[in-house]
Amino acid sequence: MATNWAAFAATEPGLAALAEGRFGAFRHHVLVTLRADGTPRTSGLEVRFLHGELWLGMMPDSLKARDLLRDPRFALQANPGPGTAMGGGDVRIGGRAFEVTDPETKGAYGKEVEPPQPFHLFRTELTEVVRTSVEDDRYLVVQVFRPGEPVRTLRRT
């Protein structure tokens, strides 16, 4: 089961706002895709939350784009930032990414974001959002969202 960003945000607005804030704090993040042999590939990536969607844009024929065209599964890790503070916690998103080829949608994205041309554009479907944080300097708190399930919160000392 999967969902888009708007549906996730409607269901879990607090966690969605924390995740968007975490990704918005820095420009570059880490995308994990799968190579043809099934091994993971990590790549830097900028992401956008626009019009209820989480978008992934990338250069034409980049390895990460070719990976997603072959196998849409991905994991996206928010940039932890400098030092060890991890303000806002650690956020990871898992899902599937599907290329957008519709000229109108791609054109609207291009006008708003102004990426270098040409570019691949992928719309995402979420299968998981995970936030890990520290609470009261005592607890490790892990919040896990999966579509169709309530958010699970785990606290560990």
PDB file of C-alpha atoms in Angstrom:
ATOM      1  CA  MET A   1       0.000   0.000   0.000  1.00  0.00           C
ATOM      2  CA  ALA A   2       1.257   3.495  -0.840  1.00  0.00           C
ATOM      3  CA  THR A   3       0.063   7.093  -0.595  1.00  0.00           C
ATOM      4  CA  ASN A   4       1.112  10.484  -1.875  1.00  0.00           C
ATOM      5  CA  TRP A   5       2.380  13.353   0.263  1.00  0.00           C
ATOM      6  CA  ALA A   6      -0.973  15.165   0.429  1.00  0.00           C
ATOM      7  CA  ALA A   7      -2.780  12.094   1.765  1.00  0.00           C
ATOM      8  CA  PHE A   8      -0.004  11.500   4.317  1.00  0.00           C
ATOM      9  CA  ALA A   9      -0.134  15.156   5.419  1.00  0.00           C
ATOM     10  CA  ALA A  10      -3.926  15.002   5.779  1.00  0.00           C
ATOM     11  CA  THR A  11      -3.695  11.849   7.889  1.00  0.00           C
ATOM     12  CA  GLU A  12      -0.643  12.812   9.951  1.00  0.00           C
ATOM     13  CA  PRO A  13      -0.225  16.607   9.724  1.00  0.00           C
ATOM     14  CA  GLY A  14       2.173  16.886  12.675  1.00  0.00           C
ATOM     15  CA  LEU A  15       4.602  14.263  11.430  1.00  0.00           C
ATOM     16  CA  ALA A  16       4.339  15.589   7.857  1.00  0.00           C
ATOM     17  CA  ALA A  17       5.173  19.125   9.028  1.00  0.00           C
ATOM     18  CA  LEU A  18       8.186  17.834  10.985  1.00  0.00           C
ATOM     19  CA  ALA A  19       9.400  15.886   7.951  1.00  0.00           C
ATOM     20  CA  GLU A  20       8.964  18.842   5.573  1.00  0.00           C
ATOM     21  CA  GLY A  21      10.769  21.078   8.050  1.00  0.00           C
ATOM     22  CA  ARG A  22      13.641  18.635   8.290  1.00  0.00           C
ATOM     23  CA  PHE A  23      14.001  18.417   4.498  1.00  0.00           C
ATOM     24  CA  GLY A  24      13.533  22.182   4.189  1.00  0.00           C
ATOM     25  CA  ALA A  25      16.389  22.926   6.592  1.00  0.00           C
ATOM     26  CA  PHE A  26      19.023  21.947   4.010  1.00  0.00           C
ATOM     27  CA  ARG A  27      19.157  21.838   0.252  1.00  0.00           C
ATOM     28  CA  HIS A  28      20.888  18.502  -0.391  1.00  0.00           C
ATOM     29  CA  HIS A  29      19.794  15.086   0.860  1.00  0.00           C
ATOM     30  CA  VAL A  30      20.684  11.436   0.214  1.00  0.00           C
ATOM     31  CA  LEU A  31      18.701   9.253  -2.183  1.00  0.00           C
ATOM     32  CA  VAL A  32      19.121   5.484  -2.205  1.00  0.00           C
ATOM     33  CA  THR A  33      18.140   3.609  -5.366  1.00  0.00           C
ATOM     34  CA  LEU A  34      18.773   0.054  -6.513  1.00  0.00           C
ATOM     35  CA  ARG A  35      21.340  -0.821  -9.168  1.00  0.00           C
ATOM     36  CA  ALA A  36      20.520  -3.477 -11.775  1.00  0.00           C
ATOM     37  CA  ASP A  37      22.253  -6.105  -9.622  1.00  0.00           C
ATOM     38  CA  GLY A  38      20.094  -5.122  -6.604  1.00  0.00           C
ATOM     39  CA  THR A  39      22.826  -3.404  -4.612  1.00  0.00           C
ATOM     40  CA  PRO A  40      22.085   0.057  -3.200  1.00  0.00           C
ATOM     41  CA  ARG A  41      23.353   3.255  -4.817  1.00  0.00           C
ATOM     42  CA  THR A  42      23.520   6.473  -2.770  1.00  0.00           C
ATOM     43  CA  SER A  43      23.326   9.836  -4.507  1.00  0.00           C
ATOM     44  CA  GLY A  44      22.909  13.450  -3.509  1.00  0.00           C
ATOM     45  CA  LEU A  45      19.574  14.997  -4.413  1.00  0.00           C
ATOM     46  CA  GLU A  46      17.419  18.073  -3.944  1.00  0.00           C
ATOM     47  CA  VAL A  47      13.736  17.414  -3.200  1.00  0.00           C
ATOM     48  CA  ARG A  48      10.605  19.568  -3.442  1.00  0.00           C
ATOM     49  CA  PHE A  49       7.274  19.451  -1.665  1.00  0.00           C
ATOM     50  CA  LEU A  50       4.871  21.158  -4.079  1.00  0.00           C
ATOM     51  CA  HIS A  51       1.131  20.948  -4.625  1.00  0.00           C
ATOM     52  CA  GLY A  52       0.672  17.963  -2.316  1.00  0.00           C
ATOM     53  CA  GLU A  53       3.469  15.895  -3.854  1.00  0.00           C
ATOM     54  CA  LEU A  54       7.037  14.992  -2.989  1.00  0.00           C
ATOM     55  CA  TRP A  55       9.013  15.497  -6.222  1.00  0.00           C
ATOM     56  CA  LEU A  56      12.426  14.185  -7.189  1.00  0.00           C
ATOM     57  CA  GLY A  57      14.160  15.984 -10.044  1.00  0.00           C
ATOM     58  CA  MET A  58      17.446  14.886 -11.597  1.00  0.00           C
ATOM     59  CA  MET A  59      19.717  15.264 -14.578  1.00  0.00           C
ATOM     60  CA  PRO A  60      18.893  13.323 -17.738  1.00  0.00           C
ATOM     61  CA  ASP A  61      20.276   9.807 -17.906  1.00  0.00           C
ATOM     62  CA  SER A  62      21.858  10.068 -14.462  1.00  0.00           C
ATOM     63  CA  LEU A  63      22.492   6.714 -12.810  1.00  0.00           C
ATOM     64  CA  LYS A  64      19.880   7.407 -10.131  1.00  0.00           C
ATOM     65  CA  ALA A  65      17.295   8.248 -12.813  1.00  0.00           C
ATOM     66  CA  ARG A  66      18.111   5.058 -14.708  1.00  0.00           C
ATOM     67  CA  ASP A  67      17.831   3.104 -11.452  1.00  0.00           C
ATOM     68  CA  LEU A  68      14.350   4.526 -10.771  1.00  0.00           C
ATOM     69  CA  LEU A  69      13.188   3.924 -14.318  1.00  0.00           C
ATOM     70  CA  ARG A  70      14.145   0.260 -13.943  1.00  0.00           C
ATOM     71  CA  ASP A  71      13.036  -0.199 -10.301  1.00  0.00           C
ATOM     72  CA  PRO A  72      10.983   2.589  -8.688  1.00  0.00           C
ATOM     73  CA  ARG A  73      11.856   1.754  -5.067  1.00  0.00           C
ATOM     74  CA  PHE A  74      13.800   4.387  -3.157  1.00  0.00           C
ATOM     75  CA  ALA A  75      14.783   5.599   0.293  1.00  0.00           C
ATOM     76  CA  LEU A  76      15.390   9.273   0.977  1.00  0.00           C
ATOM     77  CA  GLN A  77      17.389  10.443   3.995  1.00  0.00           C
ATOM     78  CA  ALA A  78      17.172  14.046   5.188  1.00  0.00           C
ATOM     79  CA  ASN A  79      20.483  15.857   5.525  1.00  0.00           C
ATOM     80  CA  PRO A  80      21.412  15.657   9.223  1.00  0.00           C
ATOM     81  CA  GLY A  81      23.117  19.060   9.116  1.00  0.00           C
ATOM     82  CA  PRO A  82      26.279  20.139  10.858  1.00  0.00           C
ATOM     83  CA  GLY A  83      27.416  18.781  14.204  1.00  0.00           C
ATOM     84  CA  THR A  84      25.469  16.274  16.226  1.00  0.00           C
ATOM     85  CA  ALA A  85      22.394  18.302  17.246  1.00  0.00           C
ATOM     86  CA  MET A  86      20.045  16.777  14.621  1.00  0.00           C
ATOM     87  CA  GLY A  87      17.560  19.619  15.115  1.00  0.00           C
ATOM     88  CA  GLY A  88      14.103  18.259  14.339  1.00  0.00           C
ATOM     89  CA  GLY A  89      15.291  14.661  14.427  1.00  0.00           C
ATOM     90  CA  ASP A  90      16.338  12.291  11.693  1.00  0.00           C
ATOM     91  CA  VAL A  91      13.809  11.711   8.890  1.00  0.00           C
ATOM     92  CA  ARG A  92      13.741   8.964   6.273  1.00  0.00           C
ATOM     93  CA  ILE A  93      11.126   8.398   3.560  1.00  0.00           C
ATOM     94  CA  GLY A  94      10.665   5.174   1.641  1.00  0.00           C
ATOM     95  CA  GLY A  95       8.538   4.596  -1.405  1.00  0.00           C
ATOM     96  CA  ARG A  96       8.343   4.322  -5.156  1.00  0.00           C
ATOM     97  CA  ALA A  97       9.077   7.031  -7.727  1.00  0.00           C
ATOM     98  CA  PHE A  98       7.417   7.244 -11.133  1.00  0.00           C
ATOM     99  CA  GLU A  99       8.621   9.422 -13.971  1.00  0.00           C
ATOM    100  CA  VAL A 100       6.376  12.278 -15.032  1.00  0.00           C
ATOM    101  CA  THR A 101       6.390  12.773 -18.781  1.00  0.00           C
ATOM    102  CA  ASP A 102       3.212  14.841 -19.108  1.00  0.00           C
ATOM    103  CA  PRO A 103       4.409  18.136 -20.667  1.00  0.00           C
ATOM    104  CA  GLU A 104       1.912  20.261 -18.726  1.00  0.00           C
ATOM    105  CA  THR A 105       2.856  18.859 -15.305  1.00  0.00           C
ATOM    106  CA  LYS A 106       6.563  18.873 -16.077  1.00  0.00           C
ATOM    107  CA  GLY A 107       6.321  22.408 -17.500  1.00  0.00           C
ATOM    108  CA  ALA A 108       4.538  23.718 -14.401  1.00  0.00           C
ATOM    109  CA  TYR A 109       7.195  22.155 -12.177  1.00  0.00           C
ATOM    110  CA  GLY A 110       9.934  23.638 -14.373  1.00  0.00           C
ATOM    111  CA  LYS A 111       8.427  27.142 -14.156  1.00  0.00           C
ATOM    112  CA  GLU A 112       8.220  26.976 -10.376  1.00  0.00           C
ATOM    113  CA  VAL A 113      11.562  25.291  -9.634  1.00  0.00           C
ATOM    114  CA  GLU A 114      13.635  26.363 -12.670  1.00  0.00           C
ATOM    115  CA  PRO A 115      15.829  23.251 -12.841  1.00  0.00           C
ATOM    116  CA  PRO A 116      18.579  22.936 -15.452  1.00  0.00           C
ATOM    117  CA  GLN A 117      17.099  21.640 -18.704  1.00  0.00           C
ATOM    118  CA  PRO A 118      16.483  18.904 -19.672  1.00  0.00           C
ATOM    119  CA  PHE A 119      15.615  16.949 -16.530  1.00  0.00           C
ATOM    120  CA  HIS A 120      13.853  13.851 -15.243  1.00  0.00           C
ATOM    121  CA  LEU A 121      10.942  14.446 -12.893  1.00  0.00           C
ATOM    122  CA  PHE A 122       9.570  11.771 -10.583  1.00  0.00           C
ATOM    123  CA  ARG A 123       6.377  11.832  -8.514  1.00  0.00           C
ATOM    124  CA  THR A 124       6.558   9.698  -5.390  1.00  0.00           C
ATOM    125  CA  GLU A 125       4.299   7.265  -3.594  1.00  0.00           C
ATOM    126  CA  LEU A 126       5.170   6.791   0.063  1.00  0.00           C
ATOM    127  CA  THR A 127       5.395   3.399   1.708  1.00  0.00           C
ATOM    128  CA  GLU A 128       7.027   4.630   4.927  1.00  0.00           C
ATOM    129  CA  VAL A 129       8.016   7.788   6.796  1.00  0.00           C
ATOM    130  CA  VAL A 130      10.257   7.398   9.840  1.00  0.00           C
ATOM    131  CA  ARG A 131      11.360  10.106  12.272  1.00  0.00           C
ATOM    132  CA  THR A 132      13.916   9.371  14.967  1.00  0.00           C
ATOM    133  CA  SER A 133      14.554  11.929  17.690  1.00  0.00           C
ATOM    134  CA  VAL A 134      15.710  12.315  21.268  1.00  0.00           C
ATOM    135  CA  GLU A 135      13.184  13.352  23.904  1.00  0.00           C
ATOM    136  CA  ASP A 136      14.123  14.913  27.254  1.00  0.00           C
ATOM    137  CA  ASP A 137      17.761  13.882  26.686  1.00  0.00           C
ATOM    138  CA  ARG A 138      16.626  10.462  27.858  1.00  0.00           C
ATOM    139  CA  TYR A 139      14.520   8.666  25.271  1.00  0.00           C
ATOM    140  CA  LEU A 140      15.184   7.669  21.699  1.00  0.00           C
ATOM    141  CA  VAL A 141      11.808   8.144  20.028  1.00  0.00           C
ATOM    142  CA  VAL A 142      10.996   6.488  16.700  1.00  0.00           C
ATOM    143  CA  GLN A 143       7.778   7.413  14.868  1.00  0.00           C
ATOM    144  CA  VAL A 144       6.827   5.133  11.987  1.00  0.00           C
ATOM    145  CA  PHE A 145       4.103   5.887   9.442  1.00  0.00           C
ATOM    146  CA  ARG A 146       2.921   3.309   6.931  1.00  0.00           C
ATOM    147  CA  PRO A 147      -0.153   3.928   4.757  1.00  0.00           C
ATOM    148  CA  GLY A 148      -3.328   2.457   6.185  1.00  0.00           C
ATOM    149  CA  GLU A 149      -1.868   2.173   9.705  1.00  0.00           C
ATOM    150  CA  PRO A 150      -1.750   4.576  12.630  1.00  0.00           C
ATOM    151  CA  VAL A 151       1.652   6.071  13.433  1.00  0.00           C
ATOM    152  CA  ARG A 152       3.596   3.780  15.759  1.00  0.00           C
ATOM    153  CA  THR A 153       5.726   5.525  18.368  1.00  0.00           C
ATOM    154  CA  LEU A 154       8.497   3.600  20.076  1.00  0.00           C
ATOM    155  CA  ARG A 155      10.424   5.004  23.047  1.00  0.00           C
ATOM    156  CA  ARG A 156      13.706   3.500  24.197  1.00  0.00           C
ATOM    157  CA  THR A 157      16.076   4.488  26.974  1.00  0.00           C
TER     158      THR A 157
END
